[in-house]
CSV table of C-alpha atoms in Angstrom, one decimal:
chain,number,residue,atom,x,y,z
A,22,UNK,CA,-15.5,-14.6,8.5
A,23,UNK,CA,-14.5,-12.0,10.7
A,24,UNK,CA,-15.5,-8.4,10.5
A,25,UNK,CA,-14.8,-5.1,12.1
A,26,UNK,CA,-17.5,-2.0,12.1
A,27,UNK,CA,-16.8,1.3,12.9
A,28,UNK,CA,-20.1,3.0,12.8
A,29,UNK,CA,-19.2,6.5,13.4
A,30,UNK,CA,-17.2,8.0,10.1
A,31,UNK,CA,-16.7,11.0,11.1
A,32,UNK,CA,-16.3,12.9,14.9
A,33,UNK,CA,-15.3,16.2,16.6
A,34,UNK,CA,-14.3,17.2,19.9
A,35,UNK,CA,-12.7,20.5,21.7
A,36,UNK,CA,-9.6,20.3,22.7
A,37,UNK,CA,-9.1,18.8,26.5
A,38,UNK,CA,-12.0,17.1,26.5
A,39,UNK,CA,-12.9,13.0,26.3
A,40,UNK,CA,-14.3,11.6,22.9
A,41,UNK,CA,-15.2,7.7,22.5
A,42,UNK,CA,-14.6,6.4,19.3
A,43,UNK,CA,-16.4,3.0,18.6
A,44,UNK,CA,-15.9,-0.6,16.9
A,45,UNK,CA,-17.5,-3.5,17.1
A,46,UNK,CA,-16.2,-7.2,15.5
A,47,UNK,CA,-17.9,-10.0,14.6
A,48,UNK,CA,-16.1,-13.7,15.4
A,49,UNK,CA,-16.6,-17.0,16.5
A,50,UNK,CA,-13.1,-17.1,18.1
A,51,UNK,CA,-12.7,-17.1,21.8
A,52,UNK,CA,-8.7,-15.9,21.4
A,53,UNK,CA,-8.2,-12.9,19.6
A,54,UNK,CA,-6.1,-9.6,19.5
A,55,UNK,CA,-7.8,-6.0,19.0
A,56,UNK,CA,-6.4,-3.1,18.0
A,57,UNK,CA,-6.4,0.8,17.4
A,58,UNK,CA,-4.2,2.2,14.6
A,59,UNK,CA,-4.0,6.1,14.1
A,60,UNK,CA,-3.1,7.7,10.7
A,61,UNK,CA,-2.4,11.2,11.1
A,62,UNK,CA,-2.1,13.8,7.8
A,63,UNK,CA,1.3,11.8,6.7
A,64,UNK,CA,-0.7,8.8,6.4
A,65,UNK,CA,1.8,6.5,8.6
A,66,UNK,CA,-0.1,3.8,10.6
A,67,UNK,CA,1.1,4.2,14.2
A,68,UNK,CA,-0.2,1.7,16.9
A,69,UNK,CA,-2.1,3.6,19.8
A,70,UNK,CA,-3.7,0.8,21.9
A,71,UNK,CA,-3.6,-3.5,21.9
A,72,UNK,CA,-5.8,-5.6,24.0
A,73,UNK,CA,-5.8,-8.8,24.4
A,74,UNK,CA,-9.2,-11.0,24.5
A,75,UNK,CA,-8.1,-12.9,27.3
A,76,UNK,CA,-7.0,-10.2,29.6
A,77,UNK,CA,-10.3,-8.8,31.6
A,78,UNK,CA,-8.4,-5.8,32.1
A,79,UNK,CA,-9.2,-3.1,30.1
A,80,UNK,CA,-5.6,-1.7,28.1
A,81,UNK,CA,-4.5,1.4,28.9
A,82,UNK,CA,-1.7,3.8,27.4
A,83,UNK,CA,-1.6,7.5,29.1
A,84,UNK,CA,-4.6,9.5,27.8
A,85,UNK,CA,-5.4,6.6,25.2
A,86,UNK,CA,-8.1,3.3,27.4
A,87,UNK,CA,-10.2,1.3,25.5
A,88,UNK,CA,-13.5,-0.4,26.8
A,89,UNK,CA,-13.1,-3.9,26.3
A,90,UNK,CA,-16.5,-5.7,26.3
A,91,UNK,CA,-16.1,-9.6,25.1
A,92,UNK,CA,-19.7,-10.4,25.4
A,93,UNK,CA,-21.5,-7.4,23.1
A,94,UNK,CA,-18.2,-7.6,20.9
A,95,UNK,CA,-17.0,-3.8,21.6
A,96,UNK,CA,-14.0,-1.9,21.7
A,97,UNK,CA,-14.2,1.2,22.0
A,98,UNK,CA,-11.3,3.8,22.3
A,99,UNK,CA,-11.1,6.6,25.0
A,100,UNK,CA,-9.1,10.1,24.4
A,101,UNK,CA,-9.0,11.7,27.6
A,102,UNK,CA,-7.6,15.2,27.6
A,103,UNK,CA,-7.7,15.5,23.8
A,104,UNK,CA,-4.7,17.5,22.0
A,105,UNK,CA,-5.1,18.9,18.7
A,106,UNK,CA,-2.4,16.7,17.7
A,107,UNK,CA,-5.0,13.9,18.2
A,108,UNK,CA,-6.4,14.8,15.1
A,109,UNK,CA,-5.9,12.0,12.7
A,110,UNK,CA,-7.7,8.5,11.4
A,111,UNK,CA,-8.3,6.3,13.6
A,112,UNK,CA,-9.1,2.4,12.6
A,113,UNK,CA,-9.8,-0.6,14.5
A,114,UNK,CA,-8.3,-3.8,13.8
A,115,UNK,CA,-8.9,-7.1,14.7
A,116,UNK,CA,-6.6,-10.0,14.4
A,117,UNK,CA,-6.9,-14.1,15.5
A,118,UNK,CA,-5.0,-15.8,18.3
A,119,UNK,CA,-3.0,-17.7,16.1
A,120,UNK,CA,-3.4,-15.5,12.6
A,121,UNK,CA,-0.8,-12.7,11.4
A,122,UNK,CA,-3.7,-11.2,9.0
A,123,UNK,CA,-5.1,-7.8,10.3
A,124,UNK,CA,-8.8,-7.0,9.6
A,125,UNK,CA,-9.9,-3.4,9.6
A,126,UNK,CA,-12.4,-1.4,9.9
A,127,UNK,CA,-13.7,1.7,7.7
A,128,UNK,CA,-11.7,4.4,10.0
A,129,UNK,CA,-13.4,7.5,12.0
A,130,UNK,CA,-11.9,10.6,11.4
A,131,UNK,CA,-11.1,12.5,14.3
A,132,UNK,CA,-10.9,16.2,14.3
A,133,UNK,CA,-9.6,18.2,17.8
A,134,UNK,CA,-10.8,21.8,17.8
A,135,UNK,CA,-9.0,24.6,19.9
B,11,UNK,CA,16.2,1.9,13.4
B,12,UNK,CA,14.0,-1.2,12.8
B,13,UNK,CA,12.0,0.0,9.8
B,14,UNK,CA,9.5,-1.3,7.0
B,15,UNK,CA,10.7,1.2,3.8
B,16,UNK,CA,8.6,1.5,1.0
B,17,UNK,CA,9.6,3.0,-2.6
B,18,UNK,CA,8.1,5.3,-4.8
B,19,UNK,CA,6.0,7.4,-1.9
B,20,UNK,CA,4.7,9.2,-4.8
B,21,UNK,CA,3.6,8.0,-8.2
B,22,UNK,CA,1.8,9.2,-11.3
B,23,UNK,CA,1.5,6.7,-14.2
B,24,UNK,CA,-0.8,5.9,-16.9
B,25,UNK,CA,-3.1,3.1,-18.1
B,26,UNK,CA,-1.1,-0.3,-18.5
B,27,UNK,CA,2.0,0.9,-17.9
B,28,UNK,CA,4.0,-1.8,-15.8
B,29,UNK,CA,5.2,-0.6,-12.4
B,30,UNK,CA,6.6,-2.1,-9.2
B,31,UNK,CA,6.5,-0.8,-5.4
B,32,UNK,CA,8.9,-2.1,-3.4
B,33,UNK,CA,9.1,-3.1,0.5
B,34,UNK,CA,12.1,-3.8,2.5
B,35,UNK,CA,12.1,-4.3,6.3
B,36,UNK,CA,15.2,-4.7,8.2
B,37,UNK,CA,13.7,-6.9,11.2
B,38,UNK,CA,14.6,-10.1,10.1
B,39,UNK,CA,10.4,-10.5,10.1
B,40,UNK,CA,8.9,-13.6,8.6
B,41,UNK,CA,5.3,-12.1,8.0
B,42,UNK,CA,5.0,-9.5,4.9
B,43,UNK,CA,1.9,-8.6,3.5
B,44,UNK,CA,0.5,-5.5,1.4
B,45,UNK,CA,-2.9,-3.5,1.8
B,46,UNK,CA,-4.6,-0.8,0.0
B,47,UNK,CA,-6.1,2.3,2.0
B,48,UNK,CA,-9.5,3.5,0.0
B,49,UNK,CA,-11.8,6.0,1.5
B,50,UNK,CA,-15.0,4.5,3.3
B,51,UNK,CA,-13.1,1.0,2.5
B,52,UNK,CA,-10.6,1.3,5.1
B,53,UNK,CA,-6.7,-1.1,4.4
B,54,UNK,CA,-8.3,-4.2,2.4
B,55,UNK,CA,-5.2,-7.3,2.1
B,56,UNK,CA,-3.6,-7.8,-1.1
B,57,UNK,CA,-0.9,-10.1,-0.7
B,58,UNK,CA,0.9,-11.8,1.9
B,59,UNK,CA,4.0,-14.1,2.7
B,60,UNK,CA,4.9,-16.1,5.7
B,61,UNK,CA,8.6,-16.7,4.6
B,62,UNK,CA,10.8,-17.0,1.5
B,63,UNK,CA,8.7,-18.0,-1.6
B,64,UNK,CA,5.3,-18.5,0.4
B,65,UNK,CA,3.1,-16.1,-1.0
B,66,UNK,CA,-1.0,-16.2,-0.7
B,67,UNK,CA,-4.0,-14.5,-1.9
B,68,UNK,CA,-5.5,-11.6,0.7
B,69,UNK,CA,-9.2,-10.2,-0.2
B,70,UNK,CA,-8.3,-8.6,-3.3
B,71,UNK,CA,-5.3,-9.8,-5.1
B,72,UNK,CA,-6.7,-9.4,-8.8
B,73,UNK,CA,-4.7,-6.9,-11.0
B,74,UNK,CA,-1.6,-7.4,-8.3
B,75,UNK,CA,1.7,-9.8,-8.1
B,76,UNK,CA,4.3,-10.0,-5.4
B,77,UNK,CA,7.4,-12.0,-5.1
B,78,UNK,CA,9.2,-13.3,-2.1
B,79,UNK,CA,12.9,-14.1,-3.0
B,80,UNK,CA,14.7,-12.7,-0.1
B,81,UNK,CA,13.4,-12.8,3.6
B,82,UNK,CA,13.4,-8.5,3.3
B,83,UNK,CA,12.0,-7.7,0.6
B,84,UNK,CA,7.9,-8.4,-0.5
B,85,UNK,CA,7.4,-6.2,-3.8
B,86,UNK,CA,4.3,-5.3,-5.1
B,87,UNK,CA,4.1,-5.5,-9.0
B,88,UNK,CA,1.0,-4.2,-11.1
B,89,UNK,CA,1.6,-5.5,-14.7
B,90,UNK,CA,-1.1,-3.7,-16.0
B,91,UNK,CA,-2.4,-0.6,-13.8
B,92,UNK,CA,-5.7,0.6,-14.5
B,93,UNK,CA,-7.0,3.4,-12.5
B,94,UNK,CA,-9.3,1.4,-9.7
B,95,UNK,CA,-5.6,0.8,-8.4
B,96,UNK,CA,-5.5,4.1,-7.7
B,97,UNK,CA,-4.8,4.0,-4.0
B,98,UNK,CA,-2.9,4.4,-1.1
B,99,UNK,CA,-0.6,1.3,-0.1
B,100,UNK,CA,1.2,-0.1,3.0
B,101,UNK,CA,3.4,-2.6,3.3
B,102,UNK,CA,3.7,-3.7,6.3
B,103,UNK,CA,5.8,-6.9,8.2
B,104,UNK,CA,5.9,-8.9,11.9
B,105,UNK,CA,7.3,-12.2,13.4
B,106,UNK,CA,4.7,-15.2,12.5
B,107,UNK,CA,1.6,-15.5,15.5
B,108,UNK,CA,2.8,-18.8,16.7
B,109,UNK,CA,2.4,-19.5,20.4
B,110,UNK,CA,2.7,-16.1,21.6
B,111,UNK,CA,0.6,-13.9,19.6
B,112,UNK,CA,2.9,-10.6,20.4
B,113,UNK,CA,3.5,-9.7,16.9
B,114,UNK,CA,2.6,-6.4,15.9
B,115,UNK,CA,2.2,-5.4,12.6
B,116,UNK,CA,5.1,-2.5,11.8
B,117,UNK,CA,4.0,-0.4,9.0
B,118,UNK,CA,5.7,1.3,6.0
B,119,UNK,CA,5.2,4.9,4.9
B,120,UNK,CA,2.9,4.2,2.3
B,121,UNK,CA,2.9,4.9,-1.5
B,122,UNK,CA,0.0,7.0,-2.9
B,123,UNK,CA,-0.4,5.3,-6.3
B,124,UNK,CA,-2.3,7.5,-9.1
B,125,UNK,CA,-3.4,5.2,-12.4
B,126,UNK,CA,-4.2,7.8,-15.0
């Protein structure tokens, strides 16, 4: 079965500077979707980031990148420039080439100091 | 505005009292499912439908029904609350994965559920 980690429950970081937020997933699928979901205080689920396990190319969405590494199983989410409207949930989320079920992970909260 | 809308947002109830949530999208989506948010737990899958009266079994469908009579709307009934459902839910809906894999999960609101 497949399963998502996100070690780190809780980070910080000042406002315009870069934090990495990790996840790693567990699969024996070769074909897959990843994701990164953020909830911010009015809990609605808004889609930051999608990569695609075939695509070598890392995804990319302004200040949001992610570091897509098939081999170890990682994706991990860059916020460059961080704003304090960053603050929020974030979760990672994996789903199967040809499944519509999403698995999550256990969220890290994000906090943006001024 | 393509939308997943979920009613109550808010709810205080007691201990066996019947209660439904309901989910309507307006995307003509085949795919409908419901999760619960818990702390440290993350969204855990209760239910989900690939079309008009398909319904299946996510990770933690005891205490929980749905229905799936109408290709919008994917209602989550609790016949019987007790207060482990206390929760936050989220329906949410997208096309089926088929060949192209695009879909994306669109989200509802959500509906914090307290079970007194």
């Amino acid at each position: 079965a497949q399963t998502v980690t996100q070690s780190q429950p809780e980070m910080s970081v000042q406002e315009a500077e870069t934090v990495t937020l990790s996840c790693t997933y567990d699969t024996s699928e070769n074909n897959y979707y990843l994701f990164w979901y953020k909830q911010p205080p009015s809990r609605q689920m808004i889609l930051v980031i999608r990569q695609e396990a075939y695509k070598q190319q890392n995804a990319t969405e302004n200040r949001f990148s992610v570091n897509f590494q098939k081999a170890a199983k990682s994706f991990s989410l860059k916020i460059s420039d961080s704003q304090l409207g960053d603050t929020a949930m974030y979760f990672c989320a994996f789903r199967g080439r040809n499944t519509d079920k999403l698995i999550f992970g256990t969220g890290t909260r994000l906090q943006v100091f001024p | 505005e393509a939308q997943v809308t979920q009613n109550p947002r808010y709810l205080i109830t007691v201990t066996g009292k019947k209660l439904t949530v309901t989910c309507s999208q307006n995307m003509n989506h085949e795919y409908m499912s419901w999760y619960r948010q818990d702390p440290g737990l993350g969204l855990r899958q209760i239910y989900y439908s690939m079309n008009v009266e398909v319904t299946d079994k996510g990770d933690v469908p005891e205490g929980y029904k749905v229905s799936r009579k109408e290709k919008r709307n994917f209602p989550l009934i609790l016949e019987s609350p007790s207060p482990n459902q206390t929760s936050l839910y989220f329906c949410a809906s997208s096309k089926l994965a088929g060949d192209s894999g695009a879909n994306v999960l669109t989200f509802g609101a959500g509906s914090r559920l307290t079970v007194l």
